[in-house]
Short mmCIF file of C-alpha atoms and ligand atoms in Angstrom, two decimals:
data_model
loop_
_atom_site.label_atom_id
_atom_site.label_comp_id
_atom_site.label_asym_id
_atom_site.label_seq_id
_atom_site.Cartn_x
_atom_site.Cartn_y
_atom_site.Cartn_z
CA UNK S 20 -3.36 38.91 -2.93
CA UNK S 21 -4.97 40.19 0.25
CA UNK S 22 -3.24 40.45 3.63
CA UNK S 23 -5.12 37.44 4.85
CA UNK S 24 -3.95 35.37 1.87
CA UNK S 25 -0.36 36.32 2.72
CA UNK S 26 -0.96 35.50 6.38
CA UNK S 27 -2.39 32.10 5.55
CA UNK S 28 0.65 31.41 3.43
CA UNK S 29 3.05 31.93 6.30
CA UNK S 30 0.97 30.96 9.35
CA UNK S 31 0.19 27.25 9.63
CA UNK S 32 -3.51 26.63 10.03
CA UNK S 33 -4.53 26.27 13.66
CA UNK S 34 -5.96 22.76 13.88
CA UNK S 35 -8.65 22.46 16.54
CA UNK S 36 -9.25 19.08 18.21
CA UNK S 37 -12.73 17.87 19.20
CA UNK S 38 -13.42 15.26 21.86
CA UNK S 39 -14.20 11.87 20.42
CA UNK S 40 -15.93 8.66 21.46
CA UNK S 41 -14.17 5.41 20.53
CA UNK S 42 -14.69 1.72 21.13
CA UNK S 43 -11.93 -0.87 21.19
CA UNK S 44 -11.70 -4.63 21.64
CA UNK S 45 -8.66 -6.03 23.51
CA UNK S 46 -6.37 -8.47 21.65
CA UNK S 47 -6.93 -11.21 24.29
CA UNK S 48 -7.62 -13.84 21.62
CA UNK S 49 -5.61 -12.26 18.80
CA UNK S 50 -3.53 -14.66 16.70
CA UNK S 51 -2.74 -15.07 13.05
CA UNK S 52 -4.18 -18.57 12.44
CA UNK S 53 -5.65 -17.93 8.98
CA UNK S 54 -4.61 -15.58 6.16
CA UNK S 55 -7.26 -13.41 4.52
CA UNK S 56 -5.04 -10.54 3.45
CA UNK S 57 -1.43 -10.36 2.19
CA UNK S 58 -0.06 -9.05 5.50
CA UNK S 59 -1.06 -12.25 7.35
CA UNK S 60 1.53 -15.03 7.56
CA UNK S 61 0.44 -17.93 9.73
CA UNK S 62 4.10 -19.00 10.22
CA UNK S 63 4.97 -15.70 11.92
CA UNK S 64 3.68 -16.02 15.50
CA UNK S 65 2.14 -13.15 17.46
CA UNK S 66 3.60 -12.22 20.86
CA UNK S 67 0.40 -11.98 22.96
CA UNK S 68 1.99 -9.99 25.81
CA UNK S 69 3.47 -7.45 23.40
CA UNK S 70 0.19 -7.20 21.46
CA UNK S 71 -1.68 -6.49 24.72
CA UNK S 72 0.87 -3.85 25.78
CA UNK S 73 0.78 -2.07 22.41
CA UNK S 74 -2.99 -2.08 22.35
CA UNK S 75 -3.10 -0.65 25.90
CA UNK S 76 -0.68 2.08 24.90
CA UNK S 77 -3.04 3.05 22.09
CA UNK S 78 -5.97 3.14 24.51
CA UNK S 79 -3.95 5.27 26.98
CA UNK S 80 -3.00 7.64 24.17
CA UNK S 81 -6.72 8.31 23.44
CA UNK S 82 -7.42 8.77 27.19
CA UNK S 83 -4.52 11.21 27.58
CA UNK S 84 -6.03 13.27 24.72
CA UNK S 85 -9.28 13.42 26.67
CA UNK S 86 -11.29 11.06 24.49
CA UNK S 87 -13.80 8.47 25.72
CA UNK S 88 -12.91 4.83 25.07
CA UNK S 89 -15.52 2.08 25.50
CA UNK S 90 -14.14 -1.42 25.75
CA UNK S 91 -15.84 -4.31 23.98
CA UNK S 92 -15.49 -7.90 25.30
CA UNK S 93 -13.31 -10.03 23.04
CA UNK S 94 -14.62 -13.47 22.22
CA UNK S 95 -12.59 -16.70 22.02
CA UNK S 96 -12.32 -18.09 18.49
CA UNK S 97 -12.57 -14.61 16.85
CA UNK S 98 -8.89 -13.56 16.63
CA UNK S 99 -9.59 -10.57 14.34
CA UNK S 100 -12.13 -9.08 16.69
CA UNK S 101 -9.36 -6.76 17.92
CA UNK S 102 -9.95 -4.80 14.65
CA UNK S 103 -13.00 -3.06 16.12
CA UNK S 104 -13.32 -0.63 13.19
CA UNK S 105 -14.69 -3.50 11.13
CA UNK S 106 -17.52 -4.20 13.59
CA UNK S 107 -19.83 -1.63 12.09
CA UNK S 108 -20.58 2.02 11.37
CA UNK S 109 -22.17 4.22 14.01
CA UNK S 110 -23.33 7.65 12.86
CA UNK S 111 -25.69 9.63 15.11
CA UNK S 112 -28.29 7.13 16.28
CA UNK S 113 -27.78 4.82 13.30
CA UNK S 114 -25.70 1.72 14.04
CA UNK S 115 -25.05 -0.54 11.05
CA UNK S 116 -23.51 -3.91 11.89
CA UNK S 117 -20.83 -5.43 9.63
CA UNK S 118 -21.51 -8.35 7.32
CA UNK S 119 -18.13 -9.98 6.79
CA UNK S 120 -16.68 -11.28 3.51
CA UNK S 121 -14.89 -14.26 5.06
CA UNK S 122 -16.38 -17.07 7.13
CA UNK S 123 -13.50 -16.74 9.62
CA UNK S 124 -14.85 -13.33 10.73
CA UNK S 125 -18.58 -13.90 10.32
CA UNK S 126 -19.11 -14.58 14.06
CA UNK S 127 -17.89 -11.10 14.91
CA UNK S 128 -21.09 -9.59 13.51
CA UNK S 129 -23.15 -11.15 16.35
CA UNK S 130 -20.64 -10.00 18.93
CA UNK S 131 -20.68 -6.37 17.66
CA UNK S 132 -24.50 -6.42 17.28
CA UNK S 133 -24.76 -7.52 20.91
CA UNK S 134 -22.41 -4.76 22.05
CA UNK S 135 -24.30 -2.11 20.07
CA UNK S 136 -27.56 -3.30 21.58
CA UNK S 137 -26.16 -3.14 25.06
CA UNK S 138 -24.87 0.34 24.29
CA UNK S 139 -28.42 1.45 23.53
CA UNK S 140 -28.47 1.29 19.73
CA UNK S 141 -30.93 -0.60 17.53
CA UNK S 142 -28.58 -2.51 15.24
CA UNK S 143 -29.32 -2.29 11.53
CA UNK S 144 -28.09 -4.74 8.90
CA UNK S 145 -27.21 -4.71 5.24
CA UNK S 146 -28.06 -7.43 2.76
CA UNK S 147 -24.66 -7.07 1.05
CA UNK S 148 -21.23 -7.32 2.52
CA UNK S 149 -20.00 -4.29 4.46
CA UNK S 150 -16.90 -4.33 6.67
CA UNK S 151 -17.83 -1.37 8.81
CA UNK S 152 -15.36 1.45 9.24
CA UNK S 153 -12.66 -0.54 7.47
CA UNK S 154 -14.36 0.59 4.26
CA UNK S 155 -16.82 3.26 5.39
CA UNK S 156 -15.11 6.50 6.41
CA UNK S 157 -17.09 9.53 7.57
CA UNK S 158 -15.72 12.90 6.34
CA UNK S 159 -17.84 15.82 7.50
CA UNK S 160 -21.36 14.98 6.37
CA UNK S 161 -20.48 12.41 3.73
CA UNK S 162 -19.20 8.86 3.72
CA UNK S 163 -16.29 7.70 1.59
CA UNK S 164 -16.92 4.04 0.84
CA UNK S 165 -14.34 1.50 -0.36
CA UNK S 166 -14.97 -1.51 -2.56
CA UNK S 167 -12.88 -3.94 -4.59
CA UNK S 168 -11.79 -6.44 -1.95
CA UNK S 169 -14.22 -6.54 0.97
CA UNK S 170 -17.31 -4.31 0.98
CA UNK S 171 -19.72 -4.92 -1.93
CA UNK S 172 -20.48 -1.86 -3.99
CA UNK S 173 -24.16 -2.76 -3.57
CA UNK S 174 -23.83 -2.16 0.16
CA UNK S 175 -22.89 1.48 -0.53
CA UNK S 176 -26.47 2.32 -1.52
CA UNK S 177 -27.76 0.51 1.54
CA UNK S 178 -25.42 2.54 3.75
CA UNK S 179 -26.67 5.80 2.12
CA UNK S 180 -30.27 4.71 2.76
CA UNK S 181 -29.63 3.70 6.40
CA UNK S 182 -27.60 6.76 7.40
CA UNK S 183 -29.24 9.37 5.16
CA UNK S 184 -25.75 10.57 4.17
CA UNK S 185 -24.30 10.75 0.64
CA UNK S 186 -21.89 7.95 -0.09
CA UNK S 187 -18.95 8.31 -2.47
CA UNK S 188 -17.75 5.00 -3.93
CA UNK S 189 -13.97 4.51 -4.21
CA UNK S 190 -12.47 1.45 -5.85
CA UNK S 191 -9.32 -0.17 -4.45
CA UNK S 192 -6.92 -2.06 -6.71
CA UNK S 193 -4.01 -3.35 -4.65
CA UNK S 194 -4.62 -6.36 -2.33
CA UNK S 195 -2.22 -4.95 0.31
CA UNK S 196 -4.65 -2.06 0.62
CA UNK S 197 -7.79 -4.17 0.90
CA UNK S 198 -9.79 -1.88 3.16
CA UNK S 199 -10.26 1.84 2.50
CA UNK S 200 -8.75 2.70 5.89
CA UNK S 201 -5.42 1.19 4.79
CA UNK S 202 -5.16 3.62 1.84
CA UNK S 203 -6.96 6.78 2.99
CA UNK S 204 -6.96 8.74 6.27
CA UNK S 205 -9.60 11.22 7.40
CA UNK S 206 -7.87 14.06 9.27
CA UNK S 207 -10.82 16.41 9.80
CA UNK S 208 -14.20 17.23 8.25
CA UNK S 209 -12.57 18.50 5.02
CA UNK S 210 -9.02 17.10 5.00
CA UNK S 211 -7.85 13.67 3.94
CA UNK S 212 -4.56 11.95 3.13
CA UNK S 213 -4.26 9.00 0.75
CA UNK S 214 -1.99 6.72 -1.24
CA UNK S 215 -2.90 7.29 -4.94
CA UNK S 216 -1.55 3.98 -6.35
CA UNK S 217 -4.13 2.03 -4.25
CA UNK S 218 -7.05 3.43 -6.26
CA UNK S 219 -8.37 3.07 -9.82
CA UNK S 220 -7.85 6.04 -12.14
CA UNK S 221 -11.53 6.94 -11.84
CA UNK S 222 -11.43 6.92 -8.07
CA UNK S 223 -8.24 9.00 -7.99
CA UNK S 224 -10.03 11.54 -10.18
CA UNK S 225 -12.97 11.55 -7.75
CA UNK S 226 -10.59 12.18 -4.85
CA UNK S 227 -8.77 15.01 -6.61
CA UNK S 228 -11.97 16.77 -7.41
CA UNK S 229 -13.44 16.39 -3.92
CA UNK S 230 -10.22 17.07 -2.04
CA UNK S 231 -7.88 19.18 -4.18
CA UNK S 232 -5.70 19.95 -1.10
CA UNK S 233 -5.37 16.31 0.03
CA UNK S 234 -2.05 15.09 1.42
CA UNK S 235 -0.49 12.39 -0.78
CA UNK S 236 1.45 9.74 1.04
CA UNK S 237 4.46 7.88 -0.36
CA UNK S 238 4.98 4.11 -0.63
CA UNK S 239 7.35 3.84 2.31
CA UNK S 240 4.64 5.24 4.63
CA UNK S 241 1.77 3.41 2.94
CA UNK S 242 3.60 0.04 3.31
CA UNK S 243 3.81 0.38 7.11
CA UNK S 244 0.02 1.11 7.08
CA UNK S 245 0.85 4.73 7.81
CA UNK S 246 -2.54 5.84 6.64
CA UNK S 247 -4.33 3.68 9.21
CA UNK S 248 -4.69 6.61 11.63
CA UNK S 249 -7.18 8.19 14.03
CA UNK S 250 -7.40 12.00 14.07
CA UNK S 251 -9.34 14.28 16.40
CA UNK S 252 -8.84 17.21 14.02
CA UNK S 253 -5.50 18.15 15.50
CA UNK S 254 -3.75 15.12 17.02
CA UNK S 255 -3.19 12.32 14.54
CA UNK S 256 -2.45 8.99 16.16
CA UNK S 257 -0.49 6.98 13.57
CA UNK S 258 1.90 4.04 13.26
CA UNK S 259 5.30 5.28 14.49
CA UNK S 260 7.10 3.81 11.46
CA UNK S 261 5.31 6.27 9.16
CA UNK S 262 7.89 8.99 9.72
CA UNK S 263 7.52 10.69 6.29
CA UNK S 264 3.78 11.04 6.80
CA UNK S 265 4.36 12.38 10.33
CA UNK S 266 6.55 15.16 8.86
CA UNK S 267 3.89 16.00 6.25
CA UNK S 268 1.23 16.15 8.96
CA UNK S 269 3.37 18.58 10.97
CA UNK S 270 3.83 20.78 7.92
CA UNK S 271 0.03 20.89 7.57
CA UNK S 272 -0.38 22.04 11.18
CA UNK S 273 -1.40 18.64 12.65
CA UNK S 274 0.28 17.03 15.67
CA UNK S 275 1.38 13.46 14.83
CA UNK S 276 1.52 10.99 17.73
CA UNK S 277 3.31 7.77 16.78
CA UNK S 278 2.43 4.45 18.40
CA UNK S 279 4.04 1.10 17.72
CA UNK S 280 1.49 -1.56 16.87
CA UNK S 281 3.90 -4.02 15.24
CA UNK S 282 2.06 -7.07 16.56
CA UNK S 283 -1.27 -5.87 15.20
CA UNK S 284 0.37 -5.27 11.83
CA UNK S 285 0.86 -9.05 11.58
CA UNK S 286 -2.91 -9.32 11.08
CA UNK S 287 -2.92 -6.51 8.53
CA UNK S 288 -4.14 -3.72 10.79
CA UNK S 289 -2.98 -0.76 12.81
CA UNK S 290 -4.30 2.26 14.70
CA UNK S 291 -7.58 2.88 12.84
CA UNK S 292 -8.39 -0.81 12.45
CA UNK S 293 -8.32 -1.16 16.26
CA UNK S 294 -10.65 1.80 16.75
CA UNK S 295 -14.37 2.08 16.10
CA UNK S 296 -15.45 5.72 16.24
CA UNK S 297 -18.92 6.50 17.50
CA UNK S 298 -19.70 9.60 15.42
CA UNK S 299 -22.02 12.34 16.68
CA UNK S 300 -24.76 13.15 14.24
CA UNK S 301 -23.00 14.98 11.36
CA UNK S 302 -26.27 16.25 9.77
N1 LIG H 14 -7.09 -9.58 9.57
C1 LIG H 14 -8.13 -8.62 9.41
C2 LIG H 14 -8.81 -8.82 8.05
O1 LIG H 14 -8.14 -9.17 7.11
C3 LIG H 14 -7.57 -7.20 9.49
C4 LIG H 14 -8.61 -6.17 9.48
C5 LIG H 14 -8.02 -4.78 9.56
N2 LIG H 14 -9.00 -3.82 9.77
C6 LIG H 14 -9.17 -2.67 9.08
N3 LIG H 14 -10.02 -1.82 9.49
N4 LIG H 14 -8.48 -2.47 8.01
O2 LIG H 14 -10.00 -8.66 7.90
#
C-alpha cells in the first residue's frame, strides 16, 4: 500500500461541484386526476398552495447553489407537466423531445418541443416511446437508459444515434420504480447510487461491472423516492425523508440537501422528476 492509498482511505474524497443549467415547470395545473403509476391515488387530493411552495423551495435551492434555472410555462390540462425531466433529453446541441406512453401526457410533447424551439434548439423526435430524462440519465459520456415500464427498448438505439453517445440498457422490474430516475441516481460523471431490487438480474450485473463502487440504497430510502435526486457533483438535492441515503452520501464526501416535495410525491415524482438538466456537450 502506498502513502496515497492510505491517505485516500482516511481522507474523504473532495467532491467538486460544477455549475448546472436546469429547466423546471411550475405546478400551477398539477393535480392527481388519473393514475398511471402506483403512487397516484385520485382520491388523495393535492394541496395546490403547498405544492407551489415546495416547488419554489426546490427552485430557490438550485439558485442558492449558483445554478441557472429556466422556467417553462405550464399548460392547463397537463397536470403532470410539472415533471419536467420527462419532457426530453438535452445533451450538447441535441434536444430530443419525449414521446409519452400514456395518452394523458401526450400533449406535453408539443409543449416541451415549443419550449426547446424557443430556447434555440432544433427539436428531434424518436419513433418509439421515450420519456426523456425519466429514463435517460447521462453519466459522464454515456447514457444509462431504462426500459420495462415506459421507454421502449427500441428507442435506446434511436437515442444513441441522435446523441452520438453510447447507451446502456437497464431493465426495471418493479412498477413502483417505473422510470429509471426513481431507482438510480447519478451523482457525478463516474458515481451512481441505485436500488438493486428494482432491476433484473442481468441489469444488476451490468451495473456492478460498470460501477463497482456504486452506493446501494435500502428499501426505506427507495420507497420515499430517495433516489430521485439532482447532484452537481458535490451537493445532492434529495427528498428530505431519505435520511439513510443522506447519511451514506455524507460518508462518500457528498453534501446532501433535503427538500420536502410531499405534494409532488402524490403524482409519483420528486426532485429529479421536477428538473430537466440541460447538459453541456459531454463528448
Ligand atoms: N405522474 C407522472 C407519470 O406517471 C410522474 C412522472 C415522474 N417523473 C419522473 N421523471 N420519474 O408519468
